[in-house]
mmCIF file of C-alpha atoms in Angstrom:
data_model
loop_
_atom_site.group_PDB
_atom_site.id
_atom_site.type_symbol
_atom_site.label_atom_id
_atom_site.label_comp_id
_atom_site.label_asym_id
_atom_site.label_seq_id
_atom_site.Cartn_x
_atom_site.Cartn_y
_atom_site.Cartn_z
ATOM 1 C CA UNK G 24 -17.718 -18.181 -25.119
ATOM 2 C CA UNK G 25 -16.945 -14.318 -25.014
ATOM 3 C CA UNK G 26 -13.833 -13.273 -24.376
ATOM 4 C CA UNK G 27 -15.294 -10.302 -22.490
ATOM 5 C CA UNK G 28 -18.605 -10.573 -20.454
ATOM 6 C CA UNK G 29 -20.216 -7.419 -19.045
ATOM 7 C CA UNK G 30 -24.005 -7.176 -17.394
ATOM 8 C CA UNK G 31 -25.626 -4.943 -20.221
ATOM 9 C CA UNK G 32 -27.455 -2.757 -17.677
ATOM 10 C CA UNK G 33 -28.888 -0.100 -16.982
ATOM 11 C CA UNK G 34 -28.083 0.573 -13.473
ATOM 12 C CA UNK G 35 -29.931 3.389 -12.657
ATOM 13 C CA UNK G 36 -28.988 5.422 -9.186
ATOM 14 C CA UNK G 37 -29.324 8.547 -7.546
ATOM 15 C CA UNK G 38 -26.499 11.032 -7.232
ATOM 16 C CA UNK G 39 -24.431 10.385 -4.747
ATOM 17 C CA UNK G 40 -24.682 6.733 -4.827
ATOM 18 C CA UNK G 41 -22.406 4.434 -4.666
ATOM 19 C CA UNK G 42 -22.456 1.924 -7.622
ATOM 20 C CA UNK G 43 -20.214 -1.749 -8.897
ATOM 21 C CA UNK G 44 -19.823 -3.032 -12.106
ATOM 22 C CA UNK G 45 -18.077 -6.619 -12.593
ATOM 23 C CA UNK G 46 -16.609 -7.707 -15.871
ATOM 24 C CA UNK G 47 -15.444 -11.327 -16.210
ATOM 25 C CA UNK G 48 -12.783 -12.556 -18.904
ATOM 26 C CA UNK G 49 -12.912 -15.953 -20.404
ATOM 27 C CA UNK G 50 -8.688 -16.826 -20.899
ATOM 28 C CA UNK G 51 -6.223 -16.918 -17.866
ATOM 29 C CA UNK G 52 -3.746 -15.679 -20.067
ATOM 30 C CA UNK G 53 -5.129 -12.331 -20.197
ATOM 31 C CA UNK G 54 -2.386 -9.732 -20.124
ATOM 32 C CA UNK G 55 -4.051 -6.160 -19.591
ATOM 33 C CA UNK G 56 -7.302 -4.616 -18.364
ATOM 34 C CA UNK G 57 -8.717 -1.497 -18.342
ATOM 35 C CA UNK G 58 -12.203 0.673 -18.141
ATOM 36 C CA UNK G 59 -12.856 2.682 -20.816
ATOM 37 C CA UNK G 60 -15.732 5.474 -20.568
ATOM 38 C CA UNK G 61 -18.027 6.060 -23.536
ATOM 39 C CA UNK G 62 -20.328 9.068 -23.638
ATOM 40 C CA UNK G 63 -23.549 8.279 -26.579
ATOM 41 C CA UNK G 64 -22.764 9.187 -29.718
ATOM 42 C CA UNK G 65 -18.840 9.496 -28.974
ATOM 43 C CA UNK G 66 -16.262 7.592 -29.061
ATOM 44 C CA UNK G 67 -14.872 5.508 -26.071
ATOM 45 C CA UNK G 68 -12.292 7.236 -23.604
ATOM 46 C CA UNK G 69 -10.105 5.652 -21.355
ATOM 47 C CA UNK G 70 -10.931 5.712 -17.719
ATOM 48 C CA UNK G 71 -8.237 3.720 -16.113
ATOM 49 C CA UNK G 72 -6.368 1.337 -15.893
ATOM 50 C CA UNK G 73 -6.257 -1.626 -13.988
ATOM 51 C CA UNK G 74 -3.180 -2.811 -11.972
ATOM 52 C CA UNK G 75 -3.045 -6.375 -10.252
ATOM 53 C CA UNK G 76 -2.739 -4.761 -6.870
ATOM 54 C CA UNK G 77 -5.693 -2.375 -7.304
ATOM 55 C CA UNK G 78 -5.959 0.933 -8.399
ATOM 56 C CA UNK G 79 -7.790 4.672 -7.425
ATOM 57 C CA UNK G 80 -8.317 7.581 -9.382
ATOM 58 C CA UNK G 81 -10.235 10.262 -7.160
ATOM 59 C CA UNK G 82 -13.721 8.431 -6.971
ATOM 60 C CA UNK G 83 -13.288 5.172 -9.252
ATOM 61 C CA UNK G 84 -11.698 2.311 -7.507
ATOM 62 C CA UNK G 85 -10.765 -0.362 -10.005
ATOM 63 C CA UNK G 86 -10.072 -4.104 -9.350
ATOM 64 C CA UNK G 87 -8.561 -6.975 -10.716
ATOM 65 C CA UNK G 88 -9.246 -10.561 -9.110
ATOM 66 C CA UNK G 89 -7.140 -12.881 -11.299
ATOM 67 C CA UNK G 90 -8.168 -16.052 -9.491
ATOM 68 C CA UNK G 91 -11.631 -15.929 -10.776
ATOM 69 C CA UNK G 92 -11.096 -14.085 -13.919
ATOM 70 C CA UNK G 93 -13.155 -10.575 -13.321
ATOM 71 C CA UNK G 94 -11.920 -6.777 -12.952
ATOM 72 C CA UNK G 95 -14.612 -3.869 -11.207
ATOM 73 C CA UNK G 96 -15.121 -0.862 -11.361
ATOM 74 C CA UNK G 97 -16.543 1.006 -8.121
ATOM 75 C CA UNK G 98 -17.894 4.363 -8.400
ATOM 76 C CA UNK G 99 -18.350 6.366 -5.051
ATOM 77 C CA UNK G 100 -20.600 9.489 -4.846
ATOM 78 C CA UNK G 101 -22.289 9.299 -8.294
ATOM 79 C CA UNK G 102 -22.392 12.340 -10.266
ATOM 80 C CA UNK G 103 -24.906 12.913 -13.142
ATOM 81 C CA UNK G 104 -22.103 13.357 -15.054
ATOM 82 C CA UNK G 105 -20.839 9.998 -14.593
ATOM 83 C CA UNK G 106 -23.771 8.769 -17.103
ATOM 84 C CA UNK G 107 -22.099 6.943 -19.925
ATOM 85 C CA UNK G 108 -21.661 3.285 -20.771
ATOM 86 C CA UNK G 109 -18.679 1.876 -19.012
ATOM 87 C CA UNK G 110 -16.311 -0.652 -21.592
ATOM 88 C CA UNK G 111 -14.281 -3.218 -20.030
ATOM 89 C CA UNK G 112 -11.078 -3.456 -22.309
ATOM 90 C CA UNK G 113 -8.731 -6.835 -21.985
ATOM 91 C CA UNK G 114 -5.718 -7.921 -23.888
ATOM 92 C CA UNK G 115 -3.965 -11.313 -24.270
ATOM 93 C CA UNK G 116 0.049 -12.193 -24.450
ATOM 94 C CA UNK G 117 0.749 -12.877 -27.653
ATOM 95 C CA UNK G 118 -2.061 -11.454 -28.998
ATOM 96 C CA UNK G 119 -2.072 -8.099 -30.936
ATOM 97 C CA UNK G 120 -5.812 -7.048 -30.181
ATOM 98 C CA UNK G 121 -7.811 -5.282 -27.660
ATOM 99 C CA UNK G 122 -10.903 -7.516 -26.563
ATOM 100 C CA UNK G 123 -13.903 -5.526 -25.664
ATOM 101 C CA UNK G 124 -17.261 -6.121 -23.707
ATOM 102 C CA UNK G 125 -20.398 -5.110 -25.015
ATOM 103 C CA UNK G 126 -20.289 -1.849 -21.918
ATOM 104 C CA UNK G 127 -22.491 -1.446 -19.193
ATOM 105 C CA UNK G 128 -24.876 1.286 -19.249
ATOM 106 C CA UNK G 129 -24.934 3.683 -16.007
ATOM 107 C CA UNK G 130 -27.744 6.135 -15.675
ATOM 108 C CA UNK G 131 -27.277 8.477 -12.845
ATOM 109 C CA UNK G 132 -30.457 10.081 -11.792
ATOM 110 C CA UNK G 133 -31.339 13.697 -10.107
ATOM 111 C CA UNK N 7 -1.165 17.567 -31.934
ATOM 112 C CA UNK N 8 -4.668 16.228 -33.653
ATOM 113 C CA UNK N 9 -4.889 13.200 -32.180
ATOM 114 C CA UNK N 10 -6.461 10.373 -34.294
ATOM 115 C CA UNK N 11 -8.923 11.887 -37.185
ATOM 116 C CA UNK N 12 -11.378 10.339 -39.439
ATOM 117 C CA UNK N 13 -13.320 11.643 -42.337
ATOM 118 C CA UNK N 14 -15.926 11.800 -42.984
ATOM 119 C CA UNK N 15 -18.041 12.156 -40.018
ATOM 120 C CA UNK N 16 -21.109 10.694 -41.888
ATOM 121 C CA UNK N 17 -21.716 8.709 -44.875
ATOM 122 C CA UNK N 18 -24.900 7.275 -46.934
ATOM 123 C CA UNK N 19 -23.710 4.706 -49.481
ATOM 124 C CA UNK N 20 -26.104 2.517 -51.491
ATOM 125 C CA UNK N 21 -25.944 -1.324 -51.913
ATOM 126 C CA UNK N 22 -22.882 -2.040 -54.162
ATOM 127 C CA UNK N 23 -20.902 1.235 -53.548
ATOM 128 C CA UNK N 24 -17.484 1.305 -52.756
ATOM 129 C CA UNK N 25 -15.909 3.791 -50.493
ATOM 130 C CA UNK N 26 -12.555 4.499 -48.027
ATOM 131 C CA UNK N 27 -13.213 5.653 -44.540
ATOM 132 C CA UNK N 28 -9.705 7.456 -43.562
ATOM 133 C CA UNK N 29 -8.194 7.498 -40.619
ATOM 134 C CA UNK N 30 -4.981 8.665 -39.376
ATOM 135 C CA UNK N 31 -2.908 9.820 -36.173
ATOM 136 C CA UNK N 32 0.104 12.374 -35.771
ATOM 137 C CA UNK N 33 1.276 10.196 -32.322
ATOM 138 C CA UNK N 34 3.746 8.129 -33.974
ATOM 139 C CA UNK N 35 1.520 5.230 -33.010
ATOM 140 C CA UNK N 36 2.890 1.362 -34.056
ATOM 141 C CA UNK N 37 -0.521 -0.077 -33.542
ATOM 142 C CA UNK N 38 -3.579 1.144 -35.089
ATOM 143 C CA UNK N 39 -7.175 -0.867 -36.029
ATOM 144 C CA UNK N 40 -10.656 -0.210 -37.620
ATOM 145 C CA UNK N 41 -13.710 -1.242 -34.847
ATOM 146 C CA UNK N 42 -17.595 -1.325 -35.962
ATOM 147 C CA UNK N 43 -20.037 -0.812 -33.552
ATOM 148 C CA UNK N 44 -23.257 -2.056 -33.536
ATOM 149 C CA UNK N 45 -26.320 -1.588 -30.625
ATOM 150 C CA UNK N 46 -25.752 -4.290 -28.118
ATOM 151 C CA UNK N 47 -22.433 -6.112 -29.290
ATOM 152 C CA UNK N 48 -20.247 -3.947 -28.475
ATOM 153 C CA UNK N 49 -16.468 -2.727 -30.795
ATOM 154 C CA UNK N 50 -15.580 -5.203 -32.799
ATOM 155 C CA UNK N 51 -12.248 -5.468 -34.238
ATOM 156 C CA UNK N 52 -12.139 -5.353 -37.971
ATOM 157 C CA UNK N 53 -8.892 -4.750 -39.137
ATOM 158 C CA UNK N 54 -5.398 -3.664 -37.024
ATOM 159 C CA UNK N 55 -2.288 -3.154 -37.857
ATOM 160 C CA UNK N 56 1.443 -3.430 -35.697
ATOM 161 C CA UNK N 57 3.349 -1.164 -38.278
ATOM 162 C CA UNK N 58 3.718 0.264 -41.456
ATOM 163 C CA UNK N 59 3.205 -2.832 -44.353
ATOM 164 C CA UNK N 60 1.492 -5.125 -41.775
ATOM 165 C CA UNK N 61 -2.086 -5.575 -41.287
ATOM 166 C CA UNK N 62 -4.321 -8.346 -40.250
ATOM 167 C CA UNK N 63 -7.441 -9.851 -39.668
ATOM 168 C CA UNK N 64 -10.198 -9.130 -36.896
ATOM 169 C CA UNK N 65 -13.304 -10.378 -35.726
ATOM 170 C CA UNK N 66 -15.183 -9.171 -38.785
ATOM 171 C CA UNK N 67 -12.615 -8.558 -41.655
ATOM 172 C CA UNK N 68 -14.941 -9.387 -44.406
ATOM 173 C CA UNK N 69 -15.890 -7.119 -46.666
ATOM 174 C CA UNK N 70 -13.139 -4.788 -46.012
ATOM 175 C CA UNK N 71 -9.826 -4.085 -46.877
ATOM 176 C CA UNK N 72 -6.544 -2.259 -45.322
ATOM 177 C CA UNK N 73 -3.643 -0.704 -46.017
ATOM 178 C CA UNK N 74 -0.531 0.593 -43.997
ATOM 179 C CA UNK N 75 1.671 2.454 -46.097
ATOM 180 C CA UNK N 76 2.445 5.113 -43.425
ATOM 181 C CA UNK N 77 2.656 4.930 -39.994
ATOM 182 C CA UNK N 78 0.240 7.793 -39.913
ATOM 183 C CA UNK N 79 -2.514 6.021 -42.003
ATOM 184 C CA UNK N 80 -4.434 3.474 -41.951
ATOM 185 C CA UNK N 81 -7.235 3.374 -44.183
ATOM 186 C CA UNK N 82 -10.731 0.948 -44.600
ATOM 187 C CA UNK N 83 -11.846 0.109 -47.516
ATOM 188 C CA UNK N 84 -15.411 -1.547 -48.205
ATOM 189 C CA UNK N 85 -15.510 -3.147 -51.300
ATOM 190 C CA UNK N 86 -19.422 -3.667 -52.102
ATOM 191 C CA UNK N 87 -21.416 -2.041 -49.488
ATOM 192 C CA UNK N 88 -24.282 -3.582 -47.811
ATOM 193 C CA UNK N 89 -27.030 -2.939 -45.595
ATOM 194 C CA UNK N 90 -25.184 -5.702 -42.886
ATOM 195 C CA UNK N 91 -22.189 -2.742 -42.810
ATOM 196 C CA UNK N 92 -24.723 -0.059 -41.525
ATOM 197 C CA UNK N 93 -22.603 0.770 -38.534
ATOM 198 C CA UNK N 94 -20.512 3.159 -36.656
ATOM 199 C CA UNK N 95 -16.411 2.895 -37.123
ATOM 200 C CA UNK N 96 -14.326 3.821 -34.831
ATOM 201 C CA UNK N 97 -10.760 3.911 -35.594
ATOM 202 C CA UNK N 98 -8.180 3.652 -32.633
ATOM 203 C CA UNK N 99 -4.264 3.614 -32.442
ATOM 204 C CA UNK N 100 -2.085 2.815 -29.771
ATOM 205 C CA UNK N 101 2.021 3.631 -28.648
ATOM 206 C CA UNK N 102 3.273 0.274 -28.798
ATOM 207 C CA UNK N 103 1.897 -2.953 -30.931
ATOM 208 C CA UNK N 104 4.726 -5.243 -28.761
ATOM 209 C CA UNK N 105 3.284 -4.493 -25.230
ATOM 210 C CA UNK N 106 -0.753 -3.440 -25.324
ATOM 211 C CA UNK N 107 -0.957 -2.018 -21.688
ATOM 212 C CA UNK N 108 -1.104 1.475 -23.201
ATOM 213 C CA UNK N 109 -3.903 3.015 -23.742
ATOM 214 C CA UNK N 110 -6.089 3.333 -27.495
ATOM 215 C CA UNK N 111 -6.822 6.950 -28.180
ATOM 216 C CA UNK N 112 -9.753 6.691 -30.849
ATOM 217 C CA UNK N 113 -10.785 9.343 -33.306
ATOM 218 C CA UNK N 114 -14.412 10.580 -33.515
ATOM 219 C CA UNK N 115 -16.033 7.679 -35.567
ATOM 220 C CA UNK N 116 -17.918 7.311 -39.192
ATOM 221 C CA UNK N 117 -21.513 6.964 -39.297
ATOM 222 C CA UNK N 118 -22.492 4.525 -42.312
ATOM 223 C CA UNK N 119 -25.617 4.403 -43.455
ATOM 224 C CA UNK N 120 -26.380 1.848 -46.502
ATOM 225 C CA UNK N 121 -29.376 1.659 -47.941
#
């Protein structure tokens, strides 16, 4: 099984929309997670992090729900701009590496 | 402050070629690692490394080789080049290798092309 599952996409939406992705992680002991932003044909940013109570940055709400093992990321008022492919980022105690899903692809439409 | 730079931007190799993809960051960064990425599955860990003189394994470590003589440097070596390493390499570093909530700041990726 993946350590990282993410729903390959696209979602495509009109601006303005408001739009979720899920992201589930296979190990309970999972220690960190975060949404990283990649633009095509660059390399992946960080978007935010994501606490265990929650977290909002402007219009990205990020979640974590530990009991069944999935973070989101909520995007309110869709800008075109906002047209990347979204990788969820998870890390493990005791492990030294950064697990990544495959990204989910977010077209944001005119 | 450069961030984390590679060279070169692209590269066409032919089967059996060797060549180093360099990488390095001017963050003081413990933790730094080699990713490919391929259509559809995603970064996968190659190589990383939690300080200067120790590296190990990824995902996909074969066919490659490290080195961390510096703190600054971490370099990826392919040793016979083949069409299966047609990819694009990202590589990232991080503040602490002890506690990975911090971010990975990644430098602007290699384009390999083998034919």
């Amino acid at each position: 099984r993946k350590e990282v599952e993410q729903d390959p996409g696209p979602f495509n939406v009109p601006e303005g929309a408001t739009v979720a992705f899920n992201c589930t992680y296979s190990n309970s002991a999972s220690q960190s997670f975060f949404w990283y932003r990649q633009d095509c044909r660059k390399e992946p940013k960080l978007l935010m992090s994501v606490y265990s109570s929650g977290n909002e940055d402007g219009r990205f709400t990020a979640q974590l729900n530990r009991a069944s093992q999935y973070i989101s990321l909520l995007i309110r008022d869709s800008k075109l701009s906002d047209s990347a492919t979204y990788l969820c980022v998870v890390t493990r105690y005791n492990f030294n590496k950064f697990y990544f899903g495959s990204g989910t692809k977010l077209n944001v439409k005119p | 402050n450069a961030g984390v730079t590679q060279t070169p931007k692209f590269q066409v190799l032919k089967t059996g070629q060797s060549m180093t993809l360099q990488c390095a960051q001017d963050m003081n960064h413990e933790y730094m690692s080699w990713y490919r990425q391929d259509p559809g599955m995603g970064l996968r860990l190659i190589h990383y490394s939690v300080g200067a003189g120790i590296t190990d394994q990824g995902e996909v470590p074969n066919g490659y080789n490290v080195s961390r003589s510096t703190t600054e440097d971490f370099p990826l070596r392919l040793l016979s080049a083949a069409p299966s390493q047609t990819s694009v390499y990202f590589c990232a570093s991080s503040y602490s290798a002890q506690i990975l909530s911090y971010e990975q700041y990644f430098g602007p990726g290699t384009r390999l092309t083998v034919t």
